[in-house]
Coordinates of C-alpha atoms in Angstrom, one line a residue:
M749 CA 10.6 -29.4 2.6
Q750 CA 13.4 -31.9 2.9
D751 CA 15.3 -29.5 0.9
V752 CA 15.5 -26.3 3.1
K753 CA 18.0 -26.4 5.1
P754 CA 18.9 -23.8 7.8
I755 CA 21.2 -21.8 5.9
M756 CA 18.3 -20.9 3.7
Y757 CA 15.8 -20.2 6.1
Q758 CA 17.8 -18.0 7.6
K759 CA 18.1 -16.1 4.3
F760 CA 14.8 -16.1 4.2
L761 CA 14.5 -14.4 7.9
N762 CA 16.8 -12.0 6.5
Y763 CA 15.0 -10.7 3.7
M764 CA 12.0 -10.2 6.0
A765 CA 14.0 -7.9 7.6
A766 CA 15.5 -6.4 4.6
E767 CA 12.0 -5.4 3.5
N768 CA 11.5 -3.9 6.8
Y769 CA 8.7 -5.9 8.0
S770 CA 9.2 -5.5 11.8
K771 CA 10.6 -8.1 14.5
R772 CA 7.1 -8.9 15.8
T773 CA 5.9 -9.8 12.6
I774 CA 9.2 -11.8 11.6
E775 CA 8.4 -13.8 15.0
I776 CA 5.2 -14.8 14.0
V777 CA 5.9 -15.9 10.6
H778 CA 9.4 -18.0 12.4
G779 CA 6.8 -19.5 15.5
T780 CA 4.5 -20.8 11.9
M781 CA 7.1 -22.2 10.1
Y782 CA 8.5 -23.9 12.9
G783 CA 5.4 -25.4 14.2
A784 CA 4.6 -26.7 10.2
F785 CA 8.7 -28.1 10.2
E786 CA 8.3 -29.5 13.8
R787 CA 4.5 -31.2 12.2
A788 CA 7.1 -32.3 9.6
I789 CA 9.5 -34.5 11.9
T790 CA 6.5 -35.9 13.7
L791 CA 5.3 -37.2 10.2
G792 CA 8.7 -38.3 9.3
K793 CA 9.0 -36.6 6.2
I794 CA 12.3 -34.4 7.6
I795 CA 14.6 -35.4 10.4
T796 CA 15.7 -32.0 11.8
N797 CA 14.5 -28.7 11.8
P798 CA 15.6 -26.1 9.8
C799 CA 14.7 -23.2 11.7
N800 CA 16.1 -24.2 15.0
G801 CA 18.8 -21.8 15.8
A802 CA 17.6 -19.1 13.7
I803 CA 18.4 -15.5 14.2
I804 CA 15.8 -12.6 14.2
R805 CA 16.2 -9.6 13.3
G806 CA 13.9 -6.6 12.4
K807 CA 12.9 -3.2 13.4
E808 CA 11.4 -2.8 16.6
K809 CA 8.4 -0.5 16.4
T810 CA 9.0 2.1 18.2
D811 CA 7.5 4.7 16.3
K812 CA 4.1 5.2 15.5
I813 CA 2.7 4.6 12.0
K814 CA 2.0 8.3 10.0
F815 CA -1.1 9.4 8.6
I816 CA -3.0 12.1 7.1
N817 CA -6.2 12.5 9.9
S818 CA -9.6 12.2 8.1
E819 CA -10.4 15.7 9.1
D820 CA -7.0 16.8 7.2
I821 CA -7.7 15.1 3.7
P822 CA -9.6 17.8 2.4
L823 CA -7.4 20.1 2.8
F824 CA -4.7 18.3 1.5
L825 CA -6.8 17.2 -1.5
T826 CA -7.8 21.4 -2.3
E827 CA -4.1 22.4 -2.0
A828 CA -3.2 19.6 -4.0
Y829 CA -5.5 20.5 -6.8
K830 CA -4.2 24.5 -6.8
Y831 CA -0.4 22.5 -6.6
G832 CA -1.2 20.8 -10.0
Y833 CA -3.8 18.9 -11.3
I834 CA -2.2 15.5 -12.0
Y835 CA -0.4 15.8 -8.5
W836 CA -3.8 15.7 -6.9
I837 CA -5.0 12.7 -8.8
F838 CA -2.2 10.7 -8.6
F839 CA -2.0 11.4 -4.7
K840 CA -6.4 11.0 -4.3
V841 CA -6.1 7.5 -6.0
L842 CA -3.3 6.7 -3.4
I843 CA -5.7 7.9 -0.7
E844 CA -8.7 6.1 -2.2
T845 CA -7.5 2.7 -2.9
G846 CA -4.0 2.5 -0.7
L847 CA -1.7 1.5 -3.5
R848 CA 1.8 1.9 -3.2
K849 CA 3.2 5.0 -5.3
G850 CA 5.2 2.6 -7.4
E851 CA 2.4 0.3 -8.2
A852 CA -0.2 3.8 -8.9
A853 CA 2.2 5.2 -11.5
A854 CA 2.3 1.9 -13.1
L855 CA -1.3 2.0 -14.1
Q856 CA -1.8 1.4 -17.6
W857 CA -5.7 1.7 -18.8
T858 CA -5.1 -1.6 -19.7
D859 CA -5.6 -2.9 -16.0
I860 CA -8.6 -0.4 -15.2
D861 CA -12.3 -1.3 -15.7
L862 CA -14.0 1.7 -15.1
K863 CA -17.6 0.1 -16.0
S864 CA -17.4 -2.5 -13.0
K865 CA -15.0 -0.2 -11.1
T866 CA -12.0 -2.3 -10.4
I867 CA -8.2 -1.7 -10.6
S868 CA -5.4 -4.7 -11.3
V869 CA -2.5 -4.0 -9.7
T870 CA 0.0 -6.7 -11.5
K871 CA 3.3 -4.4 -11.7
T872 CA 5.2 -1.6 -10.4
L873 CA 7.0 0.8 -12.1
D874 CA 10.5 2.0 -11.0
L875 CA 10.4 6.0 -10.3
T876 CA 14.4 6.3 -10.8
A877 CA 14.5 4.1 -14.4
K878 CA 16.7 5.8 -16.9
N879 CA 14.9 4.0 -19.8
K880 CA 11.9 2.6 -20.5
D881 CA 13.4 -1.1 -20.8
D882 CA 13.8 -1.0 -17.0
L883 CA 10.8 0.9 -16.4
F884 CA 8.1 -2.0 -15.0
G885 CA 8.9 -4.6 -12.8
D886 CA 6.8 -7.4 -10.6
P887 CA 5.3 -6.1 -7.6
K888 CA 6.8 -6.1 -4.2
T889 CA 5.5 -9.6 -3.3
Y890 CA 3.0 -12.4 -4.6
N891 CA 0.1 -10.9 -2.6
S892 CA 0.7 -7.5 -3.9
R893 CA -0.9 -9.2 -7.5
R894 CA -4.7 -8.2 -6.5
T895 CA -7.7 -6.6 -8.0
I896 CA -9.6 -4.0 -6.1
T897 CA -12.8 -2.1 -6.2
I898 CA -12.8 1.6 -6.0
S899 CA -15.1 4.5 -5.2
N900 CA -18.1 5.6 -7.8
T901 CA -16.3 9.0 -6.9
L902 CA -13.3 8.0 -7.3
A903 CA -14.4 6.0 -11.1
N904 CA -16.1 9.3 -12.0
D905 CA -12.3 11.0 -11.2
L906 CA -10.9 8.8 -13.3
H907 CA -13.6 9.4 -16.4
F908 CA -12.6 12.8 -16.3
H909 CA -9.0 11.6 -15.9
K910 CA -9.2 10.0 -19.5
K911 CA -10.7 13.1 -21.1
Y912 CA -8.4 14.8 -19.8
Q913 CA -5.6 12.6 -21.0
N914 CA -7.6 12.6 -24.1
Q915 CA -7.3 16.4 -24.9
N916 CA -3.3 16.1 -24.4
K917 CA -2.9 13.3 -26.6
L918 CA -4.6 15.1 -29.0
A919 CA -2.4 18.3 -28.7
L920 CA 0.8 16.9 -28.4
A921 CA -0.2 13.9 -31.1
E922 CA 3.5 12.4 -31.7
L923 CA 5.4 14.0 -29.1
Y924 CA 3.2 12.2 -26.8
H925 CA 4.5 9.3 -25.0
H926 CA 1.2 7.0 -26.8
D927 CA 3.1 3.6 -26.1
L928 CA 3.4 3.9 -22.4
N929 CA -0.6 4.3 -21.9
L930 CA -0.3 5.4 -17.9
I931 CA -2.8 6.6 -16.3
L932 CA -1.2 8.4 -13.7
C933 CA 1.8 10.4 -15.7
R934 CA 2.9 13.8 -17.0
N935 CA 1.1 15.7 -19.6
D936 CA 3.0 14.8 -22.4
G937 CA 1.9 10.9 -21.3
N938 CA 5.3 9.9 -19.5
F939 CA 6.0 8.9 -16.1
M940 CA 6.2 11.1 -13.1
P941 CA 10.3 11.6 -11.8
K942 CA 10.3 10.5 -8.3
S943 CA 12.0 13.9 -7.4
S944 CA 9.2 15.8 -9.3
L945 CA 6.5 13.5 -6.7
F946 CA 8.4 14.0 -3.9
N947 CA 9.0 18.0 -3.7
A948 CA 5.3 18.4 -4.5
F949 CA 4.0 16.1 -2.2
S950 CA 6.5 17.8 0.6
R951 CA 5.1 21.4 -0.8
I952 CA 1.8 20.6 -0.7
L953 CA 1.8 19.1 3.0
K954 CA 3.5 22.5 4.4
R955 CA 0.5 24.7 2.3
A956 CA -2.3 22.0 3.9
V957 CA -0.1 22.9 7.6
I958 CA 0.6 18.3 7.8
P959 CA 3.2 17.2 9.7
E960 CA 5.8 16.1 7.3
I961 CA 5.8 12.4 5.9
S962 CA 6.8 10.0 3.1
I963 CA 4.4 9.9 0.1
H964 CA 3.9 6.0 1.7
C965 CA 1.9 7.2 4.5
L966 CA -1.1 7.5 2.2
S967 CA -1.5 3.9 1.9
H968 CA -1.3 4.2 5.7
T969 CA -3.8 7.1 5.7
H970 CA -6.1 4.4 3.5
A971 CA -6.3 1.7 5.8
V972 CA -7.0 4.3 9.1
L973 CA -9.7 5.3 6.5
L974 CA -10.7 1.4 6.3
L975 CA -10.4 0.5 9.5
E976 CA -12.5 3.9 10.7
S977 CA -15.3 2.7 8.5
G978 CA -15.1 -0.6 10.1
A979 CA -13.3 -2.6 7.8
T980 CA -12.2 -6.1 9.0
M981 CA -8.2 -6.9 9.0
K982 CA -8.8 -9.6 6.5
Y983 CA -10.2 -7.2 4.0
I984 CA -7.6 -4.2 4.5
Q985 CA -5.0 -7.5 4.2
E986 CA -6.1 -8.3 0.9
R987 CA -6.6 -4.7 -0.3
L988 CA -3.6 -3.6 0.4
G989 CA -1.7 -7.1 -0.9
H990 CA -0.1 -8.0 3.1
G991 CA 0.9 -11.6 3.2
S992 CA -1.3 -11.9 5.9
A993 CA -3.7 -10.7 8.4
Q994 CA -1.4 -10.6 11.1
I995 CA 0.9 -8.4 9.4
T996 CA -1.9 -6.1 8.5
A997 CA -2.9 -6.0 12.8
D998 CA 0.6 -6.0 13.6
V999 CA 0.8 -3.0 11.7
Y1000 CA -2.4 -0.9 11.7
A1001 CA -4.0 -1.6 15.1
H1002 CA -4.5 0.6 18.1
I1003 CA -2.9 4.0 15.6
S1004 CA -6.4 6.5 15.4
K1005 CA -8.1 8.0 18.2
K1006 CA -11.2 8.1 16.4
I1007 CA -11.1 4.4 16.4
E1008 CA -11.0 4.2 20.2
K1009 CA -13.0 6.3 20.9
D1010 CA -15.7 4.7 18.5
T1011 CA -14.7 1.6 20.3
M1012 CA -15.1 2.5 23.5
S1013 CA -18.9 4.0 22.4
K1014 CA -19.8 1.2 21.6
F1015 CA -18.6 -0.8 24.8
E1016 CA -20.4 1.5 26.7
D1017 CA -23.6 1.4 25.0
Y1018 CA -23.5 -2.3 25.1
T1019 CA -22.7 -2.6 28.9
K1020 CA -24.8 0.5 29.9
N1021 CA -27.6 -1.9 31.2
I1022 CA -25.1 -4.5 32.7
L1023 CA -22.6 -3.0 34.3
S1024 CA -24.8 0.3 36.0

């Protein structure tokens, strides 16, 4: 701890701001770090607190988190399937897992165990890469490395997808990009360009008459589904690869009308004999 200087700590906070963490989240992290260094001073391990004088930047959370409502998901997936099977499976994986698009694009068959129904997230794929040497990179953060469980439905979808992909491998032979071993890819085994994904997503939204959102909002959609099903913030944090449950709560608390209605309904049921 004694090696941490004020300039180093300020760079750390600036990095969080650059990674689009909200100002509130950075304030929470700063408060935790400040307390830890104050404790170190009390124990005589350091003389001064490097957190003193730090400037906290970050986005003020003025915009609401955007996601696809649960009642609109079936129509979205139907339109995605009509648009193209490879886009349907890509977007369905995002909705069912909460993976970031780069994490999903980087998935190889060695990363998935269909028997145990688990996916290991160990890398990300640069959708703008010009050559294969620059294709794969490390996940966004340390916590982004994780293993998640998938539903029986998605496992069955991926079983079918593997058979579908094997047919493409046989048909294209040496023209297929066998070396990449990608799960979510073009029919020739190569990764899907960023522009193709973005254009497909935008057109599918229009066909489903859903307001324009970014692909990353499918991760938010997954989180909201988890919240609506009763999952804890801690579980969602670990599944999405967030640094802390507080960051998850900061992002997703109070965003679903369905959650609000269900919560009030439970409150009324519990208190009807108490407050009436």
